[in-house]
C-alpha cells in the first residue's frame, strides 16, 4: 500500500516531495536517537525518494532547464509572489490553526520526541518540521501548508487528549469528567472560530452562480477554439466550465511567458481605448474579454 500510495502521489501532485523530505528527516531522527527501525522503512524511503525525483525529471525536465530555480515558486511572476506565497507569521498561523490543537500538538511532540521517544510521533513531527520550513522559506502556499499542519495537529493533539483524560481518570477529578470533556469541546469550538472564518474566505473566492452561468454561456454560444481574456484567478474556472482557452490562469508552471501574459492582461484591462489594447489582443488571439464585478472592482470600467 505504501508503494502504491507513493506512486499515486508522485503522479498526481508535486507535494510528494514533502513526504520524501519528511521520510528522510524521520530516518535521520531515529538514527540519531539510536531507535530501531525496520529495513523495509529504509527501503521504502529510498524508493520514494528516487522514484519521485526520477518521475519529476521525466515530467518537468524541460521546465527545470528553462525556468531553473523559479520552479520552486511555481514560476509565479515576481509581482504576484507576495499574493500567492504569503509571508509566514507564527502568531497568525497559531490563531488560524486553533490555540488548543497547536498547544496539544506541541506537547505531544515534546513528550514523545524528547522524553519518551516514539517512532510514529517522529514521523508526524518530521512532516510538521518540513512543512514549517517550506512555509518559512515561502516555498509552499500558506493555505496548503496550514491545511497539512491542521491534519497533522489533529492526529498529534488526539494523543495528548487521550493522555490527559487517562491521567484525570486516575485523580479526584474523575467525578467531573463529563464537565471537563464538555469544557474542552467548548474551548475547541471557540478557538476554531478564526479557522472557520479563514475557510469561509477561501470559499468566498470561488466562482459565484452568476459567474458560472456566464462561463456556461461561453460554452454554448462561442466557437470551441475561442480564447477568453480574464484575470488569472478566473482562468481555471473558465477553462473548466466553458472549455475555452484563456490567456492567463493561476497555473504558471508550464508557461514560458507567464510574466508577459500577466502584464498584457493588465494593459488591456487598463486601456482607455480599443486601439491601445489591439496589439495585445492580436498577439494572444483574444476573441472575448471577461468583465465581472471582481474585475471592475480591480480595474474600474473598461475603456471604449
PDB file of C-alpha atoms in Angstrom:
ATOM      1  CA  UNK A   1       0.000   0.000   0.000  1.00  0.00           C
ATOM      2  CA  UNK A   2       2.886   2.377   0.768  1.00  0.00           C
ATOM      3  CA  UNK A   3       4.470   1.894  -2.657  1.00  0.00           C
ATOM      4  CA  UNK A   4       1.109   2.320  -4.391  1.00  0.00           C
ATOM      5  CA  UNK A   5       0.450   5.483  -2.386  1.00  0.00           C
ATOM      6  CA  UNK A   6       3.865   6.944  -3.235  1.00  0.00           C
ATOM      7  CA  UNK A   7       3.374   6.241  -6.939  1.00  0.00           C
ATOM      8  CA  UNK A   8      -0.117   7.757  -6.923  1.00  0.00           C
ATOM      9  CA  UNK A   9       1.001  10.862  -5.011  1.00  0.00           C
ATOM     10  CA  UNK A  10       4.072  11.379  -7.203  1.00  0.00           C
ATOM     11  CA  UNK A  11       1.941  11.178 -10.351  1.00  0.00           C
ATOM     12  CA  UNK A  12      -0.852  13.448  -9.149  1.00  0.00           C
ATOM     13  CA  UNK A  13       0.801  16.198  -7.085  1.00  0.00           C
ATOM     14  CA  UNK A  14       4.159  17.866  -6.527  1.00  0.00           C
ATOM     15  CA  UNK A  15       3.551  17.736  -2.758  1.00  0.00           C
ATOM     16  CA  UNK A  16       5.056  14.234  -2.890  1.00  0.00           C
ATOM     17  CA  UNK A  17       8.370  16.000  -2.229  1.00  0.00           C
ATOM     18  CA  UNK A  18       7.045  16.953   1.221  1.00  0.00           C
ATOM     19  CA  UNK A  19       6.567  13.273   2.039  1.00  0.00           C
ATOM     20  CA  UNK A  20      10.020  12.405   0.684  1.00  0.00           C
ATOM     21  CA  UNK A  21      11.726  15.129   2.736  1.00  0.00           C
ATOM     22  CA  UNK A  22       9.782  14.076   5.849  1.00  0.00           C
ATOM     23  CA  UNK A  23      10.780  10.418   5.409  1.00  0.00           C
ATOM     24  CA  UNK A  24      14.453  11.363   5.075  1.00  0.00           C
ATOM     25  CA  UNK A  25      14.244  13.604   8.154  1.00  0.00           C
ATOM     26  CA  UNK A  26      12.446  10.810  10.039  1.00  0.00           C
ATOM     27  CA  UNK A  27      15.254   8.345   9.292  1.00  0.00           C
ATOM     28  CA  UNK A  28      17.840  10.911  10.405  1.00  0.00           C
ATOM     29  CA  UNK A  29      15.976  11.428  13.697  1.00  0.00           C
ATOM     30  CA  UNK A  30      15.597   7.744  14.544  1.00  0.00           C
ATOM     31  CA  UNK A  31      19.258   7.161  13.632  1.00  0.00           C
ATOM     32  CA  UNK A  32      20.466   9.994  15.862  1.00  0.00           C
ATOM     33  CA  UNK A  33      18.293   8.729  18.722  1.00  0.00           C
ATOM     34  CA  UNK A  34      19.522   5.166  18.047  1.00  0.00           C
ATOM     35  CA  UNK A  35      15.975   3.879  17.777  1.00  0.00           C
ATOM     36  CA  UNK A  36      15.447   0.592  15.936  1.00  0.00           C
ATOM     37  CA  UNK A  37      13.836   0.729  12.516  1.00  0.00           C
ATOM     38  CA  UNK A  38      12.956  -1.932  10.009  1.00  0.00           C
ATOM     39  CA  UNK A  39      14.920  -2.432   6.829  1.00  0.00           C
ATOM     40  CA  UNK A  40      11.652  -2.065   4.933  1.00  0.00           C
ATOM     41  CA  UNK A  41      11.338   1.518   6.223  1.00  0.00           C
ATOM     42  CA  UNK A  42      14.756   2.442   4.821  1.00  0.00           C
ATOM     43  CA  UNK A  43      13.987   0.746   1.517  1.00  0.00           C
ATOM     44  CA  UNK A  44      10.605   2.474   1.348  1.00  0.00           C
ATOM     45  CA  UNK A  45      12.127   5.900   1.985  1.00  0.00           C
ATOM     46  CA  UNK A  46      14.827   5.320  -0.648  1.00  0.00           C
ATOM     47  CA  UNK A  47      12.236   4.116  -3.159  1.00  0.00           C
ATOM     48  CA  UNK A  48      10.004   7.134  -2.515  1.00  0.00           C
ATOM     49  CA  UNK A  49      12.965   9.497  -2.908  1.00  0.00           C
ATOM     50  CA  UNK A  50      14.405   8.069  -6.117  1.00  0.00           C
ATOM     51  CA  UNK A  51      11.028   7.405  -7.737  1.00  0.00           C
ATOM     52  CA  UNK A  52       9.740  10.918  -7.026  1.00  0.00           C
ATOM     53  CA  UNK A  53      12.946  12.558  -8.293  1.00  0.00           C
ATOM     54  CA  UNK A  54      13.009  10.308 -11.373  1.00  0.00           C
ATOM     55  CA  UNK A  55       9.371  10.964 -12.220  1.00  0.00           C
ATOM     56  CA  UNK A  56       9.797  14.712 -11.714  1.00  0.00           C
ATOM     57  CA  UNK A  57      12.802  14.785 -14.042  1.00  0.00           C
ATOM     58  CA  UNK A  58      10.794  12.946 -16.692  1.00  0.00           C
ATOM     59  CA  UNK A  59       7.710  15.170 -16.461  1.00  0.00           C
ATOM     60  CA  UNK A  60       9.399  18.508 -15.790  1.00  0.00           C
ATOM     61  CA  UNK A  61      12.824  18.182 -17.419  1.00  0.00           C
ATOM     62  CA  UNK A  62      12.183  20.929 -19.960  1.00  0.00           C
ATOM     63  CA  UNK A  63      10.590  23.161 -17.327  1.00  0.00           C
ATOM     64  CA  UNK A  64      13.550  22.736 -14.975  1.00  0.00           C
ATOM     65  CA  UNK A  65      16.016  23.543 -17.753  1.00  0.00           C
ATOM     66  CA  UNK A  66      14.027  26.561 -18.961  1.00  0.00           C
ATOM     67  CA  UNK A  67      12.960  28.094 -15.648  1.00  0.00           C
ATOM     68  CA  UNK A  68      15.633  26.972 -13.190  1.00  0.00           C
ATOM     69  CA  UNK A  69      15.092  27.963  -9.560  1.00  0.00           C
ATOM     70  CA  UNK A  70      11.818  29.765 -10.369  1.00  0.00           C
ATOM     71  CA  UNK A  71      10.223  26.306 -10.361  1.00  0.00           C
ATOM     72  CA  UNK A  72      10.449  26.434  -6.550  1.00  0.00           C
ATOM     73  CA  UNK A  73       7.850  29.210  -6.651  1.00  0.00           C
ATOM     74  CA  UNK A  74       5.791  27.514  -9.398  1.00  0.00           C
ATOM     75  CA  UNK A  75       7.053  30.101 -11.920  1.00  0.00           C
ATOM     76  CA  UNK A  76       4.671  32.667 -10.427  1.00  0.00           C
ATOM     77  CA  UNK A  77       5.521  36.169 -11.768  1.00  0.00           C
ATOM     78  CA  UNK A  78       7.516  38.259  -9.299  1.00  0.00           C
ATOM     79  CA  UNK A  79       4.734  40.814  -8.796  1.00  0.00           C
ATOM     80  CA  UNK A  80       2.344  38.054  -7.655  1.00  0.00           C
ATOM     81  CA  UNK A  81       4.704  36.210  -5.293  1.00  0.00           C
ATOM     82  CA  UNK A  82       3.514  38.227  -2.307  1.00  0.00           C
ATOM     83  CA  UNK A  83      -0.085  37.254  -3.105  1.00  0.00           C
ATOM     84  CA  UNK A  84       0.414  33.562  -3.861  1.00  0.00           C
ATOM     85  CA  UNK A  85       3.120  32.832  -1.278  1.00  0.00           C
ATOM     86  CA  UNK A  86       2.103  34.829   1.774  1.00  0.00           C
ATOM     87  CA  UNK A  87       4.721  35.555   4.413  1.00  0.00           C
ATOM     88  CA  UNK A  88       4.501  33.062   7.264  1.00  0.00           C
ATOM     89  CA  UNK A  89       3.544  34.706  10.553  1.00  0.00           C
ATOM     90  CA  UNK A  90       3.780  32.434  13.590  1.00  0.00           C
ATOM     91  CA  UNK A  91       1.118  34.048  15.783  1.00  0.00           C
ATOM     92  CA  UNK A  92      -1.392  34.478  12.951  1.00  0.00           C
ATOM     93  CA  UNK A  93      -0.880  30.855  11.941  1.00  0.00           C
ATOM     94  CA  UNK A  94      -1.465  29.668  15.514  1.00  0.00           C
ATOM     95  CA  UNK A  95      -4.706  31.650  15.611  1.00  0.00           C
ATOM     96  CA  UNK A  96      -5.809  30.143  12.292  1.00  0.00           C
ATOM     97  CA  UNK A  97      -4.938  26.589  13.307  1.00  0.00           C
ATOM     98  CA  UNK A  98      -6.535  26.910  16.740  1.00  0.00           C
ATOM     99  CA  UNK A  99      -4.719  27.511  20.015  1.00  0.00           C
ATOM    100  CA  UNK A 100      -5.691  24.214  21.651  1.00  0.00           C
ATOM    101  CA  UNK A 101      -4.721  21.910  18.736  1.00  0.00           C
ATOM    102  CA  UNK A 102      -1.366  23.708  18.493  1.00  0.00           C
ATOM    103  CA  UNK A 103      -0.763  23.507  22.258  1.00  0.00           C
ATOM    104  CA  UNK A 104      -1.678  19.831  22.489  1.00  0.00           C
ATOM    105  CA  UNK A 105       0.295  19.067  19.322  1.00  0.00           C
ATOM    106  CA  UNK A 106       3.426  20.754  20.686  1.00  0.00           C
ATOM    107  CA  UNK A 107       3.015  18.873  23.969  1.00  0.00           C
ATOM    108  CA  UNK A 108       2.789  15.551  22.118  1.00  0.00           C
ATOM    109  CA  UNK A 109       5.925  16.308  20.097  1.00  0.00           C
ATOM    110  CA  UNK A 110       7.814  17.402  23.220  1.00  0.00           C
ATOM    111  CA  UNK A 111       6.822  14.340  25.220  1.00  0.00           C
ATOM    112  CA  UNK A 112       7.305  11.667  22.566  1.00  0.00           C
ATOM    113  CA  UNK A 113      10.356  13.140  20.846  1.00  0.00           C
ATOM    114  CA  UNK A 114      12.418  14.441  23.774  1.00  0.00           C
ATOM    115  CA  UNK A 115      11.194  12.467  26.809  1.00  0.00           C
ATOM    116  CA  UNK A 116       9.627   9.194  25.657  1.00  0.00           C
ATOM    117  CA  UNK A 117      10.845   8.544  22.079  1.00  0.00           C
ATOM    118  CA  UNK A 118       8.001   7.201  19.954  1.00  0.00           C
ATOM    119  CA  UNK A 119       8.723   6.286  16.341  1.00  0.00           C
ATOM    120  CA  UNK A 120       5.247   7.049  14.969  1.00  0.00           C
ATOM    121  CA  UNK A 121       5.264  10.505  16.567  1.00  0.00           C
ATOM    122  CA  UNK A 122       8.689  11.089  14.995  1.00  0.00           C
ATOM    123  CA  UNK A 123       7.122  10.703  11.564  1.00  0.00           C
ATOM    124  CA  UNK A 124       4.392  13.268  12.253  1.00  0.00           C
ATOM    125  CA  UNK A 125       6.960  15.616  13.800  1.00  0.00           C
ATOM    126  CA  UNK A 126       9.111  15.252  10.676  1.00  0.00           C
ATOM    127  CA  UNK A 127       6.173  16.164   8.453  1.00  0.00           C
ATOM    128  CA  UNK A 128       5.388  19.204  10.592  1.00  0.00           C
ATOM    129  CA  UNK A 129       9.034  20.344  10.553  1.00  0.00           C
ATOM    130  CA  UNK A 130       9.328  20.075   6.757  1.00  0.00           C
ATOM    131  CA  UNK A 131       6.065  21.958   6.207  1.00  0.00           C
ATOM    132  CA  UNK A 132       7.059  24.722   8.636  1.00  0.00           C
ATOM    133  CA  UNK A 133      10.432  25.063   6.901  1.00  0.00           C
ATOM    134  CA  UNK A 134       8.781  25.370   3.484  1.00  0.00           C
ATOM    135  CA  UNK A 135       6.306  27.931   4.805  1.00  0.00           C
ATOM    136  CA  UNK A 136       9.098  29.935   6.412  1.00  0.00           C
ATOM    137  CA  UNK A 137      11.023  29.996   3.106  1.00  0.00           C
ATOM    138  CA  UNK A 138       7.798  30.837   1.202  1.00  0.00           C
ATOM    139  CA  UNK A 139       8.120  27.732  -0.981  1.00  0.00           C
ATOM    140  CA  UNK A 140       4.669  26.435  -0.053  1.00  0.00           C
ATOM    141  CA  UNK A 141       1.389  28.303  -0.319  1.00  0.00           C
ATOM    142  CA  UNK A 142       0.101  29.334   3.087  1.00  0.00           C
ATOM    143  CA  UNK A 143      -3.376  27.835   2.706  1.00  0.00           C
ATOM    144  CA  UNK A 144      -1.935  24.472   1.603  1.00  0.00           C
ATOM    145  CA  UNK A 145       0.654  24.462   4.375  1.00  0.00           C
ATOM    146  CA  UNK A 146      -1.894  25.295   7.066  1.00  0.00           C
ATOM    147  CA  UNK A 147      -4.192  22.568   5.754  1.00  0.00           C
ATOM    148  CA  UNK A 148      -1.393  19.988   6.036  1.00  0.00           C
ATOM    149  CA  UNK A 149      -0.461  21.251   9.504  1.00  0.00           C
ATOM    150  CA  UNK A 150      -4.083  21.092  10.645  1.00  0.00           C
ATOM    151  CA  UNK A 151      -4.275  17.409   9.666  1.00  0.00           C
ATOM    152  CA  UNK A 152      -1.013  16.631  11.463  1.00  0.00           C
ATOM    153  CA  UNK A 153      -2.036  18.559  14.589  1.00  0.00           C
ATOM    154  CA  UNK A 154      -5.389  16.775  14.700  1.00  0.00           C
ATOM    155  CA  UNK A 155      -3.556  13.449  14.984  1.00  0.00           C
ATOM    156  CA  UNK A 156      -0.968  14.712  17.481  1.00  0.00           C
ATOM    157  CA  UNK A 157      -3.490  16.535  19.668  1.00  0.00           C
ATOM    158  CA  UNK A 158      -5.705  13.444  19.852  1.00  0.00           C
ATOM    159  CA  UNK A 159      -2.809  11.624  21.519  1.00  0.00           C
ATOM    160  CA  UNK A 160      -2.447  14.463  24.035  1.00  0.00           C
ATOM    161  CA  UNK A 161      -6.210  14.394  24.720  1.00  0.00           C
ATOM    162  CA  UNK A 162      -6.021  10.671  25.362  1.00  0.00           C
ATOM    163  CA  UNK A 163      -3.092  11.015  27.768  1.00  0.00           C
ATOM    164  CA  UNK A 164      -4.737  13.918  29.607  1.00  0.00           C
ATOM    165  CA  UNK A 165      -8.063  12.145  30.040  1.00  0.00           C
ATOM    166  CA  UNK A 166      -6.356   8.942  31.222  1.00  0.00           C
ATOM    167  CA  UNK A 167      -4.446  10.952  33.808  1.00  0.00           C
ATOM    168  CA  UNK A 168      -7.553  12.791  35.017  1.00  0.00           C
ATOM    169  CA  UNK A 169      -9.398   9.479  35.315  1.00  0.00           C
ATOM    170  CA  UNK A 170      -6.893   8.437  37.991  1.00  0.00           C
ATOM    171  CA  UNK A 171      -7.397  11.579  40.071  1.00  0.00           C
ATOM    172  CA  UNK A 172     -10.259  13.007  42.105  1.00  0.00           C
ATOM    173  CA  UNK A 173     -11.233  14.999  39.029  1.00  0.00           C
ATOM    174  CA  UNK A 174     -12.631  11.774  37.555  1.00  0.00           C
ATOM    175  CA  UNK A 175     -16.019  12.652  39.083  1.00  0.00           C
ATOM    176  CA  UNK A 176     -16.113  15.782  36.932  1.00  0.00           C
ATOM    177  CA  UNK A 177     -15.043  14.055  33.717  1.00  0.00           C
ATOM    178  CA  UNK A 178     -18.254  14.857  31.767  1.00  0.00           C
ATOM    179  CA  UNK A 179     -17.944  18.546  32.673  1.00  0.00           C
ATOM    180  CA  UNK A 180     -14.237  18.580  31.759  1.00  0.00           C
ATOM    181  CA  UNK A 181     -14.930  16.988  28.395  1.00  0.00           C
ATOM    182  CA  UNK A 182     -17.732  19.486  27.801  1.00  0.00           C
ATOM    183  CA  UNK A 183     -15.415  22.406  28.607  1.00  0.00           C
ATOM    184  CA  UNK A 184     -12.783  21.017  26.236  1.00  0.00           C
ATOM    185  CA  UNK A 185     -15.348  20.750  23.459  1.00  0.00           C
ATOM    186  CA  UNK A 186     -16.470  24.338  24.074  1.00  0.00           C
ATOM    187  CA  UNK A 187     -12.857  25.555  24.121  1.00  0.00           C
ATOM    188  CA  UNK A 188     -12.058  23.774  20.867  1.00  0.00           C
ATOM    189  CA  UNK A 189     -15.199  25.193  19.275  1.00  0.00           C
ATOM    190  CA  UNK A 190     -14.344  28.710  20.431  1.00  0.00           C
ATOM    191  CA  UNK A 191     -10.749  28.520  19.172  1.00  0.00           C
ATOM    192  CA  UNK A 192     -11.986  27.188  15.836  1.00  0.00           C
ATOM    193  CA  UNK A 193     -13.773  30.454  15.015  1.00  0.00           C
ATOM    194  CA  UNK A 194     -10.805  32.004  13.191  1.00  0.00           C
ATOM    195  CA  UNK A 195     -10.077  28.852  11.144  1.00  0.00           C
ATOM    196  CA  UNK A 196     -13.746  28.798  10.145  1.00  0.00           C
ATOM    197  CA  UNK A 197     -13.547  32.435   9.008  1.00  0.00           C
ATOM    198  CA  UNK A 198     -10.358  31.658   7.071  1.00  0.00           C
ATOM    199  CA  UNK A 199     -12.094  28.751   5.367  1.00  0.00           C
ATOM    200  CA  UNK A 200     -15.131  30.867   4.541  1.00  0.00           C
ATOM    201  CA  UNK A 201     -12.868  33.475   2.921  1.00  0.00           C
ATOM    202  CA  UNK A 202     -11.403  30.772   0.694  1.00  0.00           C
ATOM    203  CA  UNK A 203     -14.894  29.616  -0.269  1.00  0.00           C
ATOM    204  CA  UNK A 204     -15.891  33.219  -0.963  1.00  0.00           C
ATOM    205  CA  UNK A 205     -13.187  33.396  -3.634  1.00  0.00           C
ATOM    206  CA  UNK A 206     -14.864  30.599  -5.591  1.00  0.00           C
ATOM    207  CA  UNK A 207     -16.980  31.418  -8.704  1.00  0.00           C
ATOM    208  CA  UNK A 208     -20.455  32.754  -7.970  1.00  0.00           C
ATOM    209  CA  UNK A 209     -23.613  31.352  -9.536  1.00  0.00           C
ATOM    210  CA  UNK A 210     -23.745  34.302 -11.942  1.00  0.00           C
ATOM    211  CA  UNK A 211     -20.132  33.749 -12.993  1.00  0.00           C
ATOM    212  CA  UNK A 212     -20.719  30.041 -13.585  1.00  0.00           C
ATOM    213  CA  UNK A 213     -23.749  30.944 -15.728  1.00  0.00           C
ATOM    214  CA  UNK A 214     -21.551  33.311 -17.757  1.00  0.00           C
ATOM    215  CA  UNK A 215     -18.954  30.577 -18.253  1.00  0.00           C
ATOM    216  CA  UNK A 216     -21.631  28.156 -19.420  1.00  0.00           C
ATOM    217  CA  UNK A 217     -22.941  30.822 -21.813  1.00  0.00           C
ATOM    218  CA  UNK A 218     -19.460  30.965 -23.333  1.00  0.00           C
ATOM    219  CA  UNK A 219     -19.521  27.213 -23.806  1.00  0.00           C
ATOM    220  CA  UNK A 220     -22.901  27.242 -25.551  1.00  0.00           C
ATOM    221  CA  UNK A 221     -22.515  30.394 -27.657  1.00  0.00           C
ATOM    222  CA  UNK A 222     -18.882  30.554 -28.784  1.00  0.00           C
ATOM    223  CA  UNK A 223     -16.670  28.517 -31.074  1.00  0.00           C
ATOM    224  CA  UNK A 224     -14.588  25.749 -29.436  1.00  0.00           C
ATOM    225  CA  UNK A 225     -11.296  27.404 -30.409  1.00  0.00           C
ATOM    226  CA  UNK A 226     -12.151  30.781 -28.883  1.00  0.00           C
ATOM    227  CA  UNK A 227      -9.732  32.497 -26.489  1.00  0.00           C
ATOM    228  CA  UNK A 228     -11.018  34.405 -23.451  1.00  0.00           C
ATOM    229  CA  UNK A 229      -9.187  37.173 -21.607  1.00  0.00           C
ATOM    230  CA  UNK A 230      -9.647  37.188 -17.828  1.00  0.00           C
ATOM    231  CA  UNK A 231      -7.692  37.781 -14.654  1.00  0.00           C
ATOM    232  CA  UNK A 232      -5.581  34.758 -13.581  1.00  0.00           C
ATOM    233  CA  UNK A 233      -7.964  33.829 -10.734  1.00  0.00           C
ATOM    234  CA  UNK A 234     -10.799  33.299 -13.230  1.00  0.00           C
ATOM    235  CA  UNK A 235      -8.715  31.361 -15.752  1.00  0.00           C
ATOM    236  CA  UNK A 236      -9.125  27.815 -14.452  1.00  0.00           C
ATOM    237  CA  UNK A 237     -12.896  28.145 -13.736  1.00  0.00           C
ATOM    238  CA  UNK A 238     -13.420  29.459 -17.284  1.00  0.00           C
ATOM    239  CA  UNK A 239     -11.438  26.559 -18.720  1.00  0.00           C
ATOM    240  CA  UNK A 240     -13.419  24.066 -16.644  1.00  0.00           C
ATOM    241  CA  UNK A 241     -16.966  25.360 -17.167  1.00  0.00           C
ATOM    242  CA  UNK A 242     -16.733  26.818 -20.680  1.00  0.00           C
ATOM    243  CA  UNK A 243     -13.988  24.559 -22.057  1.00  0.00           C
ATOM    244  CA  UNK A 244     -12.370  27.589 -23.686  1.00  0.00           C
ATOM    245  CA  UNK A 245      -8.732  28.652 -23.602  1.00  0.00           C
ATOM    246  CA  UNK A 246      -7.664  31.684 -21.573  1.00  0.00           C
ATOM    247  CA  UNK A 247      -4.672  33.999 -21.817  1.00  0.00           C
ATOM    248  CA  UNK A 248      -3.743  33.503 -18.153  1.00  0.00           C
ATOM    249  CA  UNK A 249      -4.659  31.330 -15.191  1.00  0.00           C
ATOM    250  CA  UNK A 250      -3.123  30.510 -11.819  1.00  0.00           C
ATOM    251  CA  UNK A 251      -1.125  27.555 -13.158  1.00  0.00           C
ATOM    252  CA  UNK A 252       2.057  29.347 -14.232  1.00  0.00           C
ATOM    253  CA  UNK A 253       4.410  26.382 -14.015  1.00  0.00           C
ATOM    254  CA  UNK A 254       4.413  25.324 -17.684  1.00  0.00           C
ATOM    255  CA  UNK A 255       4.009  28.825 -19.143  1.00  0.00           C
ATOM    256  CA  UNK A 256       7.238  30.238 -20.567  1.00  0.00           C
ATOM    257  CA  UNK A 257       5.975  33.823 -20.869  1.00  0.00           C
ATOM    258  CA  UNK A 258       3.842  33.984 -17.714  1.00  0.00           C
ATOM    259  CA  UNK A 259       5.059  37.458 -16.710  1.00  0.00           C
ATOM    260  CA  UNK A 260       4.464  38.852 -20.216  1.00  0.00           C
ATOM    261  CA  UNK A 261       0.942  37.411 -20.352  1.00  0.00           C
ATOM    262  CA  UNK A 262       0.110  38.874 -16.954  1.00  0.00           C
ATOM    263  CA  UNK A 263       1.400  42.308 -17.971  1.00  0.00           C
ATOM    264  CA  UNK A 264      -0.531  42.169 -21.265  1.00  0.00           C
ATOM    265  CA  UNK A 265      -3.722  41.282 -19.379  1.00  0.00           C
ATOM    266  CA  UNK A 266      -3.269  44.270 -17.102  1.00  0.00           C
ATOM    267  CA  UNK A 267      -2.580  46.601 -20.024  1.00  0.00           C
ATOM    268  CA  UNK A 268      -5.751  45.501 -21.798  1.00  0.00           C
ATOM    269  CA  UNK A 269      -7.965  45.990 -18.751  1.00  0.00           C
ATOM    270  CA  UNK A 270      -6.389  49.376 -18.029  1.00  0.00           C
ATOM    271  CA  UNK A 271      -6.548  50.637 -21.618  1.00  0.00           C
ATOM    272  CA  UNK A 272      -8.868  53.577 -22.280  1.00  0.00           C
ATOM    273  CA  UNK A 273      -9.426  52.793 -25.963  1.00  0.00           C
ATOM    274  CA  UNK A 274      -9.590  49.667 -28.108  1.00  0.00           C
ATOM    275  CA  UNK A 275      -6.639  50.885 -30.190  1.00  0.00           C
ATOM    276  CA  UNK A 276      -4.423  50.713 -27.098  1.00  0.00           C
ATOM    277  CA  UNK A 277      -5.433  47.126 -26.388  1.00  0.00           C
ATOM    278  CA  UNK A 278      -5.395  45.905 -30.000  1.00  0.00           C
ATOM    279  CA  UNK A 279      -1.703  44.839 -30.167  1.00  0.00           C
ATOM    280  CA  UNK A 280      -2.014  42.608 -27.098  1.00  0.00           C
ATOM    281  CA  UNK A 281      -5.415  41.283 -28.162  1.00  0.00           C
ATOM    282  CA  UNK A 282      -3.954  40.345 -31.541  1.00  0.00           C
ATOM    283  CA  UNK A 283      -0.821  38.785 -30.064  1.00  0.00           C
ATOM    284  CA  UNK A 284      -2.814  36.335 -27.944  1.00  0.00           C
ATOM    285  CA  UNK A 285      -5.719  35.841 -30.412  1.00  0.00           C
ATOM    286  CA  UNK A 286      -8.277  37.078 -27.875  1.00  0.00           C
ATOM    287  CA  UNK A 287     -11.897  36.676 -29.004  1.00  0.00           C
ATOM    288  CA  UNK A 288     -13.764  37.581 -25.807  1.00  0.00           C
ATOM    289  CA  UNK A 289     -12.996  39.717 -22.760  1.00  0.00           C
ATOM    290  CA  UNK A 290     -14.447  38.641 -19.423  1.00  0.00           C
ATOM    291  CA  UNK A 291     -15.873  41.500 -17.348  1.00  0.00           C
ATOM    292  CA  UNK A 292     -17.145  40.733 -13.846  1.00  0.00           C
ATOM    293  CA  UNK A 293     -17.777  42.747 -10.662  1.00  0.00           C
ATOM    294  CA  UNK A 294     -14.464  41.468  -9.297  1.00  0.00           C
ATOM    295  CA  UNK A 295     -12.588  42.646 -12.401  1.00  0.00           C
ATOM    296  CA  UNK A 296     -14.356  46.015 -12.383  1.00  0.00           C
ATOM    297  CA  UNK A 297     -13.512  46.444  -8.706  1.00  0.00           C
ATOM    298  CA  UNK A 298      -9.842  45.895  -9.532  1.00  0.00           C
ATOM    299  CA  UNK A 299      -9.567  47.818 -12.811  1.00  0.00           C
ATOM    300  CA  UNK A 300     -12.655  50.015 -12.933  1.00  0.00           C
ATOM    301  CA  UNK A 301     -14.817  50.425 -16.022  1.00  0.00           C
ATOM    302  CA  UNK A 302     -13.182  49.373 -19.273  1.00  0.00           C
ATOM    303  CA  UNK A 303     -12.485  51.924 -21.990  1.00  0.00           C
ATOM    304  CA  UNK A 304     -14.404  52.069 -25.223  1.00  0.00           C
TER     305      UNK A 304
END
